[in-house]
């Protein structure tokens, strides 16, 4: 269950994995460690940057451990990304093979893409990995070349021009 009251999915039952047509990032960390808390803040900032750029089909969720849930406020205060708590014996961490500060990327089809550890913060590497997972194309359903699989508009939309009235001689 999302425990972050600042999140759009607060109170909803979420689990790491597939969010339909969304690129998803899953961050694994300890709520009581300073570096892990800093990374949640960094990820929240990156999420806001994505939204500001018009990219609203990315989910970033943080997953902590129940043994540290007394420090949940370190991750929820001032942040808007979903925060989940894995209960002991930490099946989700085990299933994913996650270590502290690992960030897992799934594409919009829910397929594993890559993961890397973000103990050292690298905004550009994360942002560019996200962009690489987004399908670009024409996202306007009114366009002649609408691409229903595209989730980032690349400016390629084409439209029918205004109808032309042609005067045809009367014997036609």
PDB file of C-alpha atoms in Angstrom:
ATOM      1  CA  UNK A   1       0.000   0.000   0.000  1.00  0.00           C
ATOM      2  CA  UNK A   2       1.293   3.457  -0.908  1.00  0.00           C
ATOM      3  CA  UNK A   3       1.953   5.166   2.437  1.00  0.00           C
ATOM      4  CA  UNK A   4       2.877   8.588   1.058  1.00  0.00           C
ATOM      5  CA  UNK A   5      -0.015  11.013   1.657  1.00  0.00           C
ATOM      6  CA  UNK A   6       1.567  13.376  -0.926  1.00  0.00           C
ATOM      7  CA  UNK A   7       1.361  10.744  -3.675  1.00  0.00           C
ATOM      8  CA  UNK A   8      -1.425  10.517  -6.241  1.00  0.00           C
ATOM      9  CA  UNK A   9      -1.733   6.811  -5.415  1.00  0.00           C
ATOM     10  CA  UNK A  10      -1.835   7.223  -1.614  1.00  0.00           C
ATOM     11  CA  UNK A  11      -3.658   4.344   0.060  1.00  0.00           C
ATOM     12  CA  UNK A  12      -3.771   2.233  -3.096  1.00  0.00           C
ATOM     13  CA  UNK A  13      -2.396  -1.267  -3.131  1.00  0.00           C
ATOM     14  CA  UNK A  14       0.618  -1.153  -5.404  1.00  0.00           C
ATOM     15  CA  UNK A  15       3.325  -3.660  -5.986  1.00  0.00           C
ATOM     16  CA  UNK A  16       6.542  -3.328  -7.909  1.00  0.00           C
ATOM     17  CA  UNK A  17       5.969  -4.490 -11.424  1.00  0.00           C
ATOM     18  CA  UNK A  18       3.770  -3.624 -14.316  1.00  0.00           C
ATOM     19  CA  UNK A  19       1.838  -0.379 -14.544  1.00  0.00           C
ATOM     20  CA  UNK A  20      -0.061  -0.453 -17.837  1.00  0.00           C
ATOM     21  CA  UNK A  21       1.581   1.697 -20.538  1.00  0.00           C
ATOM     22  CA  UNK A  22       3.894   3.308 -18.006  1.00  0.00           C
ATOM     23  CA  UNK A  23       7.670   3.192 -17.859  1.00  0.00           C
ATOM     24  CA  UNK A  24       8.316   2.263 -14.234  1.00  0.00           C
ATOM     25  CA  UNK A  25      11.294   2.749 -11.970  1.00  0.00           C
ATOM     26  CA  UNK A  26      11.558   0.912  -8.658  1.00  0.00           C
ATOM     27  CA  UNK A  27      14.026   2.183  -6.089  1.00  0.00           C
ATOM     28  CA  UNK A  28      15.095  -0.074  -3.208  1.00  0.00           C
ATOM     29  CA  UNK A  29      16.526   1.541  -0.092  1.00  0.00           C
ATOM     30  CA  UNK A  30      16.396   1.885   3.685  1.00  0.00           C
ATOM     31  CA  UNK A  31      14.179   4.655   5.017  1.00  0.00           C
ATOM     32  CA  UNK A  32      16.532   5.380   7.923  1.00  0.00           C
ATOM     33  CA  UNK A  33      19.724   5.941   5.918  1.00  0.00           C
ATOM     34  CA  UNK A  34      20.699   9.432   4.830  1.00  0.00           C
ATOM     35  CA  UNK A  35      21.919   8.502   1.354  1.00  0.00           C
ATOM     36  CA  UNK A  36      18.763   6.474   0.651  1.00  0.00           C
ATOM     37  CA  UNK A  37      16.621   9.395   1.795  1.00  0.00           C
ATOM     38  CA  UNK A  38      18.611  11.766  -0.418  1.00  0.00           C
ATOM     39  CA  UNK A  39      18.060   9.468  -3.426  1.00  0.00           C
ATOM     40  CA  UNK A  40      14.278   9.457  -2.838  1.00  0.00           C
ATOM     41  CA  UNK A  41      14.417  13.263  -2.896  1.00  0.00           C
ATOM     42  CA  UNK A  42      16.542  13.175  -6.065  1.00  0.00           C
ATOM     43  CA  UNK A  43      14.099  10.787  -7.726  1.00  0.00           C
ATOM     44  CA  UNK A  44      11.160  12.966  -6.721  1.00  0.00           C
ATOM     45  CA  UNK A  45      12.901  15.994  -8.284  1.00  0.00           C
ATOM     46  CA  UNK A  46      13.551  14.007 -11.456  1.00  0.00           C
ATOM     47  CA  UNK A  47       9.892  12.925 -11.517  1.00  0.00           C
ATOM     48  CA  UNK A  48       8.799  16.565 -11.278  1.00  0.00           C
ATOM     49  CA  UNK A  49      11.181  17.441 -14.136  1.00  0.00           C
ATOM     50  CA  UNK A  50       9.582  14.722 -16.272  1.00  0.00           C
ATOM     51  CA  UNK A  51       6.112  16.098 -15.552  1.00  0.00           C
ATOM     52  CA  UNK A  52       7.297  19.636 -16.339  1.00  0.00           C
ATOM     53  CA  UNK A  53       8.583  18.337 -19.695  1.00  0.00           C
ATOM     54  CA  UNK A  54       5.140  16.887 -20.458  1.00  0.00           C
ATOM     55  CA  UNK A  55       6.217  13.316 -19.811  1.00  0.00           C
ATOM     56  CA  UNK A  56       3.446  11.919 -17.635  1.00  0.00           C
ATOM     57  CA  UNK A  57       3.690   8.219 -18.351  1.00  0.00           C
ATOM     58  CA  UNK A  58       6.517   7.370 -15.979  1.00  0.00           C
ATOM     59  CA  UNK A  59       6.026   5.961 -12.481  1.00  0.00           C
ATOM     60  CA  UNK A  60       8.806   6.128  -9.910  1.00  0.00           C
ATOM     61  CA  UNK A  61       8.202   4.236  -6.667  1.00  0.00           C
ATOM     62  CA  UNK A  62      10.427   3.801  -3.622  1.00  0.00           C
ATOM     63  CA  UNK A  63      10.435   0.501  -1.736  1.00  0.00           C
ATOM     64  CA  UNK A  64      11.744   0.300   1.806  1.00  0.00           C
ATOM     65  CA  UNK A  65      11.765  -2.429   4.445  1.00  0.00           C
ATOM     66  CA  UNK A  66       9.333  -2.809   7.323  1.00  0.00           C
ATOM     67  CA  UNK A  67      12.181  -2.944   9.844  1.00  0.00           C
ATOM     68  CA  UNK A  68      12.798   0.747   9.044  1.00  0.00           C
ATOM     69  CA  UNK A  69       9.171   1.930   8.790  1.00  0.00           C
ATOM     70  CA  UNK A  70       9.609   4.121  11.869  1.00  0.00           C
ATOM     71  CA  UNK A  71      11.581   6.353   9.499  1.00  0.00           C
ATOM     72  CA  UNK A  72       9.009   6.420   6.665  1.00  0.00           C
ATOM     73  CA  UNK A  73       8.582  10.168   7.086  1.00  0.00           C
ATOM     74  CA  UNK A  74      12.160  10.584   5.802  1.00  0.00           C
ATOM     75  CA  UNK A  75      10.830   9.468   2.420  1.00  0.00           C
ATOM     76  CA  UNK A  76       7.312  10.919   2.465  1.00  0.00           C
ATOM     77  CA  UNK A  77       7.891  14.451   3.775  1.00  0.00           C
ATOM     78  CA  UNK A  78       8.153  16.814   0.834  1.00  0.00           C
ATOM     79  CA  UNK A  79       8.079  14.070  -1.808  1.00  0.00           C
ATOM     80  CA  UNK A  80       5.265  12.978  -4.104  1.00  0.00           C
ATOM     81  CA  UNK A  81       6.419   9.611  -5.443  1.00  0.00           C
ATOM     82  CA  UNK A  82       4.726   6.475  -4.089  1.00  0.00           C
ATOM     83  CA  UNK A  83       6.447   4.882  -1.088  1.00  0.00           C
ATOM     84  CA  UNK A  84       5.942   1.187  -0.417  1.00  0.00           C
ATOM     85  CA  UNK A  85       7.109  -0.950   2.493  1.00  0.00           C
ATOM     86  CA  UNK A  86       8.155  -4.575   1.966  1.00  0.00           C
ATOM     87  CA  UNK A  87       7.234  -6.748   4.930  1.00  0.00           C
ATOM     88  CA  UNK A  88       9.686  -9.182   6.492  1.00  0.00           C
ATOM     89  CA  UNK A  89      11.004 -11.575   5.140  1.00  0.00           C
ATOM     90  CA  UNK A  90      11.284  -9.036   2.284  1.00  0.00           C
ATOM     91  CA  UNK A  91      10.002 -11.206  -0.531  1.00  0.00           C
ATOM     92  CA  UNK A  92       9.945  -8.337  -3.025  1.00  0.00           C
ATOM     93  CA  UNK A  93      13.592  -7.464  -2.418  1.00  0.00           C
ATOM     94  CA  UNK A  94      14.482 -11.151  -2.757  1.00  0.00           C
ATOM     95  CA  UNK A  95      12.386 -11.758  -5.876  1.00  0.00           C
ATOM     96  CA  UNK A  96      13.926  -8.783  -7.615  1.00  0.00           C
ATOM     97  CA  UNK A  97      17.451  -9.591  -6.379  1.00  0.00           C
ATOM     98  CA  UNK A  98      17.652  -6.014  -5.130  1.00  0.00           C
ATOM     99  CA  UNK A  99      20.382  -4.466  -3.046  1.00  0.00           C
ATOM    100  CA  UNK A 100      20.306  -1.174  -1.231  1.00  0.00           C
ATOM    101  CA  UNK A 101      20.027   1.813  -3.603  1.00  0.00           C
ATOM    102  CA  UNK A 102      19.280  -0.298  -6.685  1.00  0.00           C
ATOM    103  CA  UNK A 103      17.040   1.283  -9.304  1.00  0.00           C
ATOM    104  CA  UNK A 104      15.162  -1.084 -11.642  1.00  0.00           C
ATOM    105  CA  UNK A 105      13.690   0.055 -14.980  1.00  0.00           C
ATOM    106  CA  UNK A 106      10.723  -1.587 -16.721  1.00  0.00           C
ATOM    107  CA  UNK A 107       9.516  -0.535 -20.161  1.00  0.00           C
ATOM    108  CA  UNK A 108       5.911   0.425 -20.960  1.00  0.00           C
ATOM    109  CA  UNK A 109       5.121  -3.265 -21.556  1.00  0.00           C
ATOM    110  CA  UNK A 110       6.301  -4.189 -18.063  1.00  0.00           C
ATOM    111  CA  UNK A 111       9.453  -5.881 -19.334  1.00  0.00           C
ATOM    112  CA  UNK A 112      12.685  -5.588 -17.369  1.00  0.00           C
ATOM    113  CA  UNK A 113      15.112  -3.276 -19.147  1.00  0.00           C
ATOM    114  CA  UNK A 114      18.031  -2.587 -16.825  1.00  0.00           C
ATOM    115  CA  UNK A 115      19.018  -1.741 -13.299  1.00  0.00           C
ATOM    116  CA  UNK A 116      21.879   0.030 -11.657  1.00  0.00           C
ATOM    117  CA  UNK A 117      22.905   1.209  -8.247  1.00  0.00           C
ATOM    118  CA  UNK A 118      22.449   4.912  -7.561  1.00  0.00           C
ATOM    119  CA  UNK A 119      24.605   5.303  -4.475  1.00  0.00           C
ATOM    120  CA  UNK A 120      26.365   7.895  -6.632  1.00  0.00           C
ATOM    121  CA  UNK A 121      23.655  10.093  -8.128  1.00  0.00           C
ATOM    122  CA  UNK A 122      23.761  10.442 -11.920  1.00  0.00           C
ATOM    123  CA  UNK A 123      20.732  12.455 -13.060  1.00  0.00           C
ATOM    124  CA  UNK A 124      21.647  12.316 -16.744  1.00  0.00           C
ATOM    125  CA  UNK A 125      22.099   8.526 -16.790  1.00  0.00           C
ATOM    126  CA  UNK A 126      18.697   7.978 -15.190  1.00  0.00           C
ATOM    127  CA  UNK A 127      16.895  10.610 -17.291  1.00  0.00           C
ATOM    128  CA  UNK A 128      18.407   9.293 -20.533  1.00  0.00           C
ATOM    129  CA  UNK A 129      17.563   5.701 -19.619  1.00  0.00           C
ATOM    130  CA  UNK A 130      13.946   6.777 -19.105  1.00  0.00           C
ATOM    131  CA  UNK A 131      13.880   8.627 -22.444  1.00  0.00           C
ATOM    132  CA  UNK A 132      15.279   5.542 -24.161  1.00  0.00           C
ATOM    133  CA  UNK A 133      12.356   3.492 -22.854  1.00  0.00           C
ATOM    134  CA  UNK A 134       9.697   5.893 -24.087  1.00  0.00           C
ATOM    135  CA  UNK A 135       8.229   5.283 -27.541  1.00  0.00           C
ATOM    136  CA  UNK A 136       8.144   8.489 -29.553  1.00  0.00           C
ATOM    137  CA  UNK A 137       5.806   9.369 -32.368  1.00  0.00           C
ATOM    138  CA  UNK A 138       2.621  11.296 -33.045  1.00  0.00           C
ATOM    139  CA  UNK A 139       0.363  11.209 -29.987  1.00  0.00           C
ATOM    140  CA  UNK A 140      -2.522  13.283 -31.420  1.00  0.00           C
ATOM    141  CA  UNK A 141      -5.449  10.981 -32.304  1.00  0.00           C
ATOM    142  CA  UNK A 142      -6.707  13.649 -34.736  1.00  0.00           C
ATOM    143  CA  UNK A 143      -3.550  13.414 -36.857  1.00  0.00           C
ATOM    144  CA  UNK A 144      -3.323  11.277 -39.992  1.00  0.00           C
ATOM    145  CA  UNK A 145      -0.211   9.533 -38.657  1.00  0.00           C
ATOM    146  CA  UNK A 146      -1.383   8.962 -35.064  1.00  0.00           C
ATOM    147  CA  UNK A 147       0.685   6.255 -33.359  1.00  0.00           C
ATOM    148  CA  UNK A 148      -1.252   4.606 -30.534  1.00  0.00           C
ATOM    149  CA  UNK A 149       1.951   3.007 -29.211  1.00  0.00           C
ATOM    150  CA  UNK A 150       3.759   6.346 -28.853  1.00  0.00           C
ATOM    151  CA  UNK A 151       3.923   7.844 -25.398  1.00  0.00           C
ATOM    152  CA  UNK A 152       6.085  10.868 -26.214  1.00  0.00           C
ATOM    153  CA  UNK A 153       5.063  13.321 -28.927  1.00  0.00           C
ATOM    154  CA  UNK A 154       8.033  13.886 -31.239  1.00  0.00           C
ATOM    155  CA  UNK A 155       6.410  16.689 -33.233  1.00  0.00           C
ATOM    156  CA  UNK A 156       5.849  14.518 -36.310  1.00  0.00           C
ATOM    157  CA  UNK A 157       2.034  14.784 -36.421  1.00  0.00           C
ATOM    158  CA  UNK A 158       0.555  15.416 -39.849  1.00  0.00           C
ATOM    159  CA  UNK A 159      -2.922  16.643 -40.618  1.00  0.00           C
ATOM    160  CA  UNK A 160      -5.183  16.831 -43.641  1.00  0.00           C
ATOM    161  CA  UNK A 161      -5.124  20.273 -45.142  1.00  0.00           C
ATOM    162  CA  UNK A 162      -8.314  22.306 -45.454  1.00  0.00           C
ATOM    163  CA  UNK A 163     -10.563  20.962 -48.201  1.00  0.00           C
ATOM    164  CA  UNK A 164     -10.108  22.732 -51.504  1.00  0.00           C
ATOM    165  CA  UNK A 165     -13.126  23.811 -53.554  1.00  0.00           C
ATOM    166  CA  UNK A 166     -12.548  23.259 -57.224  1.00  0.00           C
ATOM    167  CA  UNK A 167     -14.863  24.832 -59.769  1.00  0.00           C
ATOM    168  CA  UNK A 168     -15.665  22.264 -62.406  1.00  0.00           C
ATOM    169  CA  UNK A 169     -17.240  23.304 -65.720  1.00  0.00           C
ATOM    170  CA  UNK A 170     -20.955  22.493 -65.972  1.00  0.00           C
ATOM    171  CA  UNK A 171     -20.613  19.649 -68.486  1.00  0.00           C
ATOM    172  CA  UNK A 172     -19.026  17.326 -65.942  1.00  0.00           C
TER     173      UNK A 172
END
